[in-house]
Coordinates of C-alpha atoms in Angstrom, one line a residue:
X1 CA -233.0 232.3 138.3
X2 CA -230.4 233.7 140.6
X3 CA -226.7 233.8 140.1
X4 CA -225.1 230.4 139.7
X5 CA -221.8 231.5 141.3
X6 CA -223.7 232.6 144.4
X7 CA -224.8 229.1 145.2
X8 CA -221.7 227.0 144.6
X9 CA -218.3 226.9 146.4
X10 CA -215.2 228.1 144.5
X11 CA -214.2 225.6 141.8
X12 CA -210.5 225.6 142.5
X13 CA -209.5 221.9 143.1
X14 CA -213.0 220.7 142.5
X15 CA -213.4 217.5 140.4
X16 CA -216.4 216.2 138.5
X17 CA -217.1 213.0 136.6
X18 CA -219.6 213.1 133.7
X19 CA -220.8 210.1 131.7
X20 CA -222.0 210.6 128.1
X21 CA -219.7 213.6 127.6
X22 CA -219.5 213.6 123.8
X23 CA -222.8 215.2 123.1
X24 CA -226.0 216.7 124.4
X25 CA -226.3 217.6 128.1
X26 CA -223.1 215.7 129.0
X27 CA -221.1 217.8 126.6
X28 CA -222.8 221.0 127.9
X29 CA -222.0 220.0 131.5
X30 CA -218.4 219.4 130.6
X31 CA -218.0 222.8 128.9
X32 CA -219.7 224.6 131.8
X33 CA -217.6 223.1 134.5
X34 CA -214.3 223.5 132.5
X35 CA -215.2 227.2 132.1
X36 CA -215.6 227.5 135.8
X37 CA -212.3 225.9 136.6
X38 CA -213.2 222.3 137.5
X39 CA -211.2 219.3 136.6
X40 CA -213.6 217.2 134.5
X41 CA -213.3 213.5 134.1
X42 CA -215.4 212.6 131.1
X43 CA -216.4 209.3 129.5
X44 CA -218.3 208.3 126.4
X45 CA -217.8 206.0 123.4
X46 CA -216.8 208.8 121.1
X47 CA -214.1 211.4 121.8
X48 CA -215.4 214.9 122.6
X49 CA -212.8 216.5 120.3
X50 CA -213.5 220.1 121.4
X51 CA -212.2 219.3 125.0
X52 CA -209.3 216.9 124.3
X53 CA -206.6 219.6 124.5
X54 CA -208.0 221.3 127.5
X55 CA -205.6 221.1 130.5
X56 CA -208.3 220.3 133.0
X57 CA -210.1 217.6 130.9
X58 CA -209.4 213.9 131.4
X59 CA -211.1 211.5 129.0
X60 CA -211.5 207.7 129.1
X61 CA -213.4 206.1 126.2
X62 CA -215.8 203.4 127.4
X63 CA -218.9 201.5 126.3
X64 CA -221.2 201.6 129.3
X65 CA -223.3 198.6 128.1
X66 CA -220.3 196.4 129.1
X67 CA -221.2 196.5 132.8
X68 CA -219.0 193.5 133.7
X69 CA -216.0 195.6 132.6
X70 CA -216.7 198.8 134.6
X71 CA -213.5 198.3 136.5
X72 CA -211.6 199.0 133.2
X73 CA -213.1 202.5 133.2
X74 CA -211.1 203.5 136.2
X75 CA -207.7 203.0 134.6
X76 CA -205.4 205.4 132.7
X77 CA -206.5 209.0 133.3
X78 CA -209.3 207.8 135.6
X79 CA -207.0 205.6 137.8
X80 CA -206.9 208.2 140.6
X81 CA -210.7 208.4 141.0
X82 CA -211.2 205.4 143.3
X83 CA -208.7 206.7 145.8
X84 CA -209.2 210.5 145.4
X85 CA -212.8 210.5 144.4
X86 CA -214.8 213.4 142.8
X87 CA -216.9 216.2 144.3
X88 CA -219.8 215.8 141.9
X89 CA -220.9 212.8 139.9
X90 CA -223.1 213.3 136.8
X91 CA -224.6 210.0 135.7
X92 CA -225.8 211.4 132.5
X93 CA -225.3 208.8 129.7
X94 CA -228.4 207.2 128.3
X95 CA -229.9 205.5 125.3
X96 CA -233.6 205.2 124.3
X97 CA -233.6 201.6 122.9
X98 CA -235.0 202.6 119.5
X99 CA -238.3 203.9 120.7
X100 CA -241.0 204.2 119.7
X101 CA -242.2 200.7 119.2
X102 CA -244.7 198.4 120.8
X103 CA -243.6 196.5 123.9
X104 CA -243.7 193.1 122.3
X105 CA -241.4 194.4 119.5
X106 CA -238.5 194.9 121.9
X107 CA -236.4 191.8 122.3
X108 CA -235.0 190.9 125.7
X109 CA -231.5 191.7 124.4
X110 CA -232.7 195.2 123.5
X111 CA -234.2 195.7 126.9
X112 CA -231.1 194.4 128.6
X113 CA -228.9 196.8 126.6
X114 CA -230.9 199.8 127.7
X115 CA -231.0 198.7 131.3
X116 CA -227.2 198.1 131.2
X117 CA -226.4 201.7 130.0
X118 CA -229.2 203.6 131.8
X119 CA -229.2 201.8 135.2
X120 CA -226.7 199.0 135.8
X121 CA -223.6 200.9 134.6
X122 CA -224.6 203.7 137.0
X123 CA -224.9 201.3 139.9
X124 CA -221.5 199.9 139.1
X125 CA -219.9 203.3 138.9
X126 CA -221.6 204.5 142.1
X127 CA -220.5 201.3 144.0
X128 CA -216.9 201.9 143.1
X129 CA -216.8 205.6 143.8
X130 CA -218.6 205.3 147.1
X131 CA -215.7 203.2 148.4
X132 CA -213.4 206.2 148.0
X133 CA -212.3 208.0 151.1
X134 CA -213.3 211.2 149.4
X135 CA -217.0 210.6 148.6
X136 CA -218.9 212.9 146.3
X137 CA -221.0 215.6 147.9
X138 CA -223.6 215.3 145.1
X139 CA -224.7 212.7 142.6
X140 CA -226.9 213.8 139.7
X141 CA -228.9 211.2 137.9
X142 CA -230.4 212.1 134.5
X143 CA -233.9 210.7 135.0
X144 CA -237.0 211.4 133.0
X145 CA -240.7 211.8 133.2
X146 CA -240.8 208.7 131.0
X147 CA -240.1 206.7 134.2
X148 CA -243.1 208.3 136.0
X149 CA -245.6 208.9 133.2
X150 CA -245.8 205.9 130.9
X151 CA -246.5 206.4 127.2
X152 CA -247.2 203.8 124.6
X153 CA -244.1 203.1 122.5
X154 CA -241.5 203.8 125.2
X155 CA -241.1 200.5 127.0
X156 CA -237.3 200.3 127.1
X157 CA -236.7 203.9 128.0
X158 CA -239.5 204.2 130.6
X159 CA -238.5 200.9 132.2
X160 CA -234.9 202.0 132.6
X161 CA -235.7 205.5 133.8
X162 CA -238.2 204.1 136.4
X163 CA -235.4 201.8 137.6
X164 CA -232.9 204.7 137.7
X165 CA -235.2 206.8 139.9
X166 CA -235.5 203.8 142.2
X167 CA -231.7 203.5 142.3
X168 CA -231.3 207.1 143.3
X169 CA -234.0 206.9 145.9
X170 CA -232.6 203.8 147.6
X171 CA -229.0 205.0 147.5
X172 CA -230.1 208.3 149.0
X173 CA -231.6 206.5 151.9
X174 CA -228.5 204.4 152.4
X175 CA -226.0 207.3 151.9
X176 CA -227.4 210.4 153.7
X177 CA -224.0 212.2 153.4
X178 CA -224.5 212.4 149.6
X179 CA -227.2 214.5 147.9
X180 CA -228.8 212.5 145.1
X181 CA -230.4 214.8 142.6
X182 CA -232.8 212.7 140.6
X183 CA -233.7 215.1 137.8
X184 CA -236.1 214.8 134.9
X185 CA -234.3 217.0 132.4
X186 CA -237.3 217.7 130.1
X187 CA -237.8 219.5 126.8
X188 CA -234.1 219.7 125.9
X189 CA -233.0 219.7 122.2
X190 CA -230.7 216.7 122.0
X191 CA -230.2 213.9 119.6
X192 CA -232.1 211.5 121.9
X193 CA -235.1 213.7 122.3
X194 CA -235.2 214.3 118.5
X195 CA -235.1 210.6 117.9
X196 CA -238.2 210.1 120.0
X197 CA -240.1 213.2 118.9
X198 CA -239.4 212.9 115.1
X199 CA -239.4 209.1 114.5
X200 CA -241.1 207.9 111.4
X201 CA -243.3 205.8 113.6
X202 CA -244.7 208.6 115.6
X203 CA -248.0 208.4 113.8
X204 CA -248.6 205.0 115.5
X205 CA -248.5 206.6 119.0
X206 CA -251.0 209.5 119.6
X207 CA -249.5 210.5 123.0
X208 CA -246.1 210.8 121.4
X209 CA -247.6 212.8 118.5
X210 CA -248.9 215.3 121.1
X211 CA -245.3 215.5 122.5
X212 CA -244.0 216.1 119.0
X213 CA -246.4 219.1 118.6
X214 CA -245.2 220.6 121.8
X215 CA -241.6 220.1 120.7
X216 CA -242.4 222.0 117.5
X217 CA -243.8 225.0 119.4
X218 CA -241.5 228.0 119.4
X219 CA -239.6 228.3 122.6
X220 CA -240.6 224.9 124.0
X221 CA -237.3 223.1 123.4
X222 CA -234.3 224.6 125.1
X223 CA -230.6 224.1 124.5
X224 CA -228.4 221.6 126.3
X225 CA -226.3 224.5 127.4
X226 CA -229.2 226.2 129.1
X227 CA -230.2 223.0 130.9
X228 CA -226.6 222.5 132.1
X229 CA -226.8 225.9 133.7
X230 CA -230.2 225.0 135.2
X231 CA -228.8 221.8 136.7
X232 CA -225.8 223.6 138.2
X233 CA -228.0 226.2 139.7
X234 CA -230.4 223.7 141.2
X235 CA -227.8 221.4 142.8
X236 CA -226.0 224.4 144.1
X237 CA -229.0 225.3 146.3
X238 CA -231.5 222.4 146.2
X239 CA -233.5 223.6 149.2
X240 CA -234.3 226.8 147.4
X241 CA -235.9 224.8 144.6
X242 CA -237.7 222.3 146.9
X243 CA -235.5 219.5 145.7
X244 CA -235.0 216.6 148.1
X245 CA -232.3 213.9 148.0
X246 CA -233.4 210.8 146.2
X247 CA -236.8 212.2 145.2
X248 CA -237.6 212.5 141.5
X249 CA -238.3 216.0 140.3
X250 CA -239.2 217.4 136.9
X251 CA -236.8 220.3 136.0
X252 CA -239.5 222.2 134.2
X253 CA -241.8 222.1 137.2
X254 CA -239.0 223.0 139.6
X255 CA -237.9 226.0 137.6
X256 CA -241.4 227.2 137.0
X257 CA -242.2 226.9 140.7
X258 CA -239.0 228.8 141.6
X259 CA -239.8 231.6 139.1
X260 CA -243.2 232.1 140.6
X261 CA -241.8 232.1 144.1
X262 CA -239.3 234.8 143.1
X263 CA -242.0 237.1 141.7
X264 CA -242.4 240.3 143.7
X265 CA -246.0 241.3 144.2
X266 CA -246.8 244.9 143.4
X267 CA -247.4 247.2 146.4
X268 CA -251.0 248.0 147.1

């Protein structure tokens, strides 16, 4: 990969909003952007204690499953966002819905909960922020191959991620001034991925067993910090990576393709 700093404008005065900021990729994105001088607005149910004293960090606790109350999110330290906006929006928070399990084992209430967090909360946040006079230049949606390639045992997660990709695709068509990066984050070592890969029920789902074996292979799983760097690089220069607004892409495929394109053939 090339230099991240090369591709992005100076961070002075730049503002980002990140959901799911207390762990995993959301936490890594917050750390990365704080390190580069951004003002970071972060939300999650739990406090990310490591950032709470940082002068450029603004935190608002919120349960994104309560979609009817999204307006409450934009109070207190977030009150200025509807008027001043943010430059980049990371819709990162997500839940799996206790996968793996067979489809009929998920209650409608469980399906609704996952859809609320993974899709409907994102729509509500987007709708509010898009009314700002300072609209974001980029919106990053944490999508997944689970919304494209369907595996037994993953109904709630796959259903929500397919809907999230559709949300990004439609909003990209309707808002051409904003770049919607719909990214399948792939093979990242987070609590959510471990929940799926190492569930006690994994033996009931052969396709997920194969996924588990890949996860156990040395070097396959990468850190959330590395994926945060990858995301920042890609959205800084999406055309270089062949990423189009509103079109789902798998990060592993994108990065592999870019690495091959960057190879210099030996002189003959």
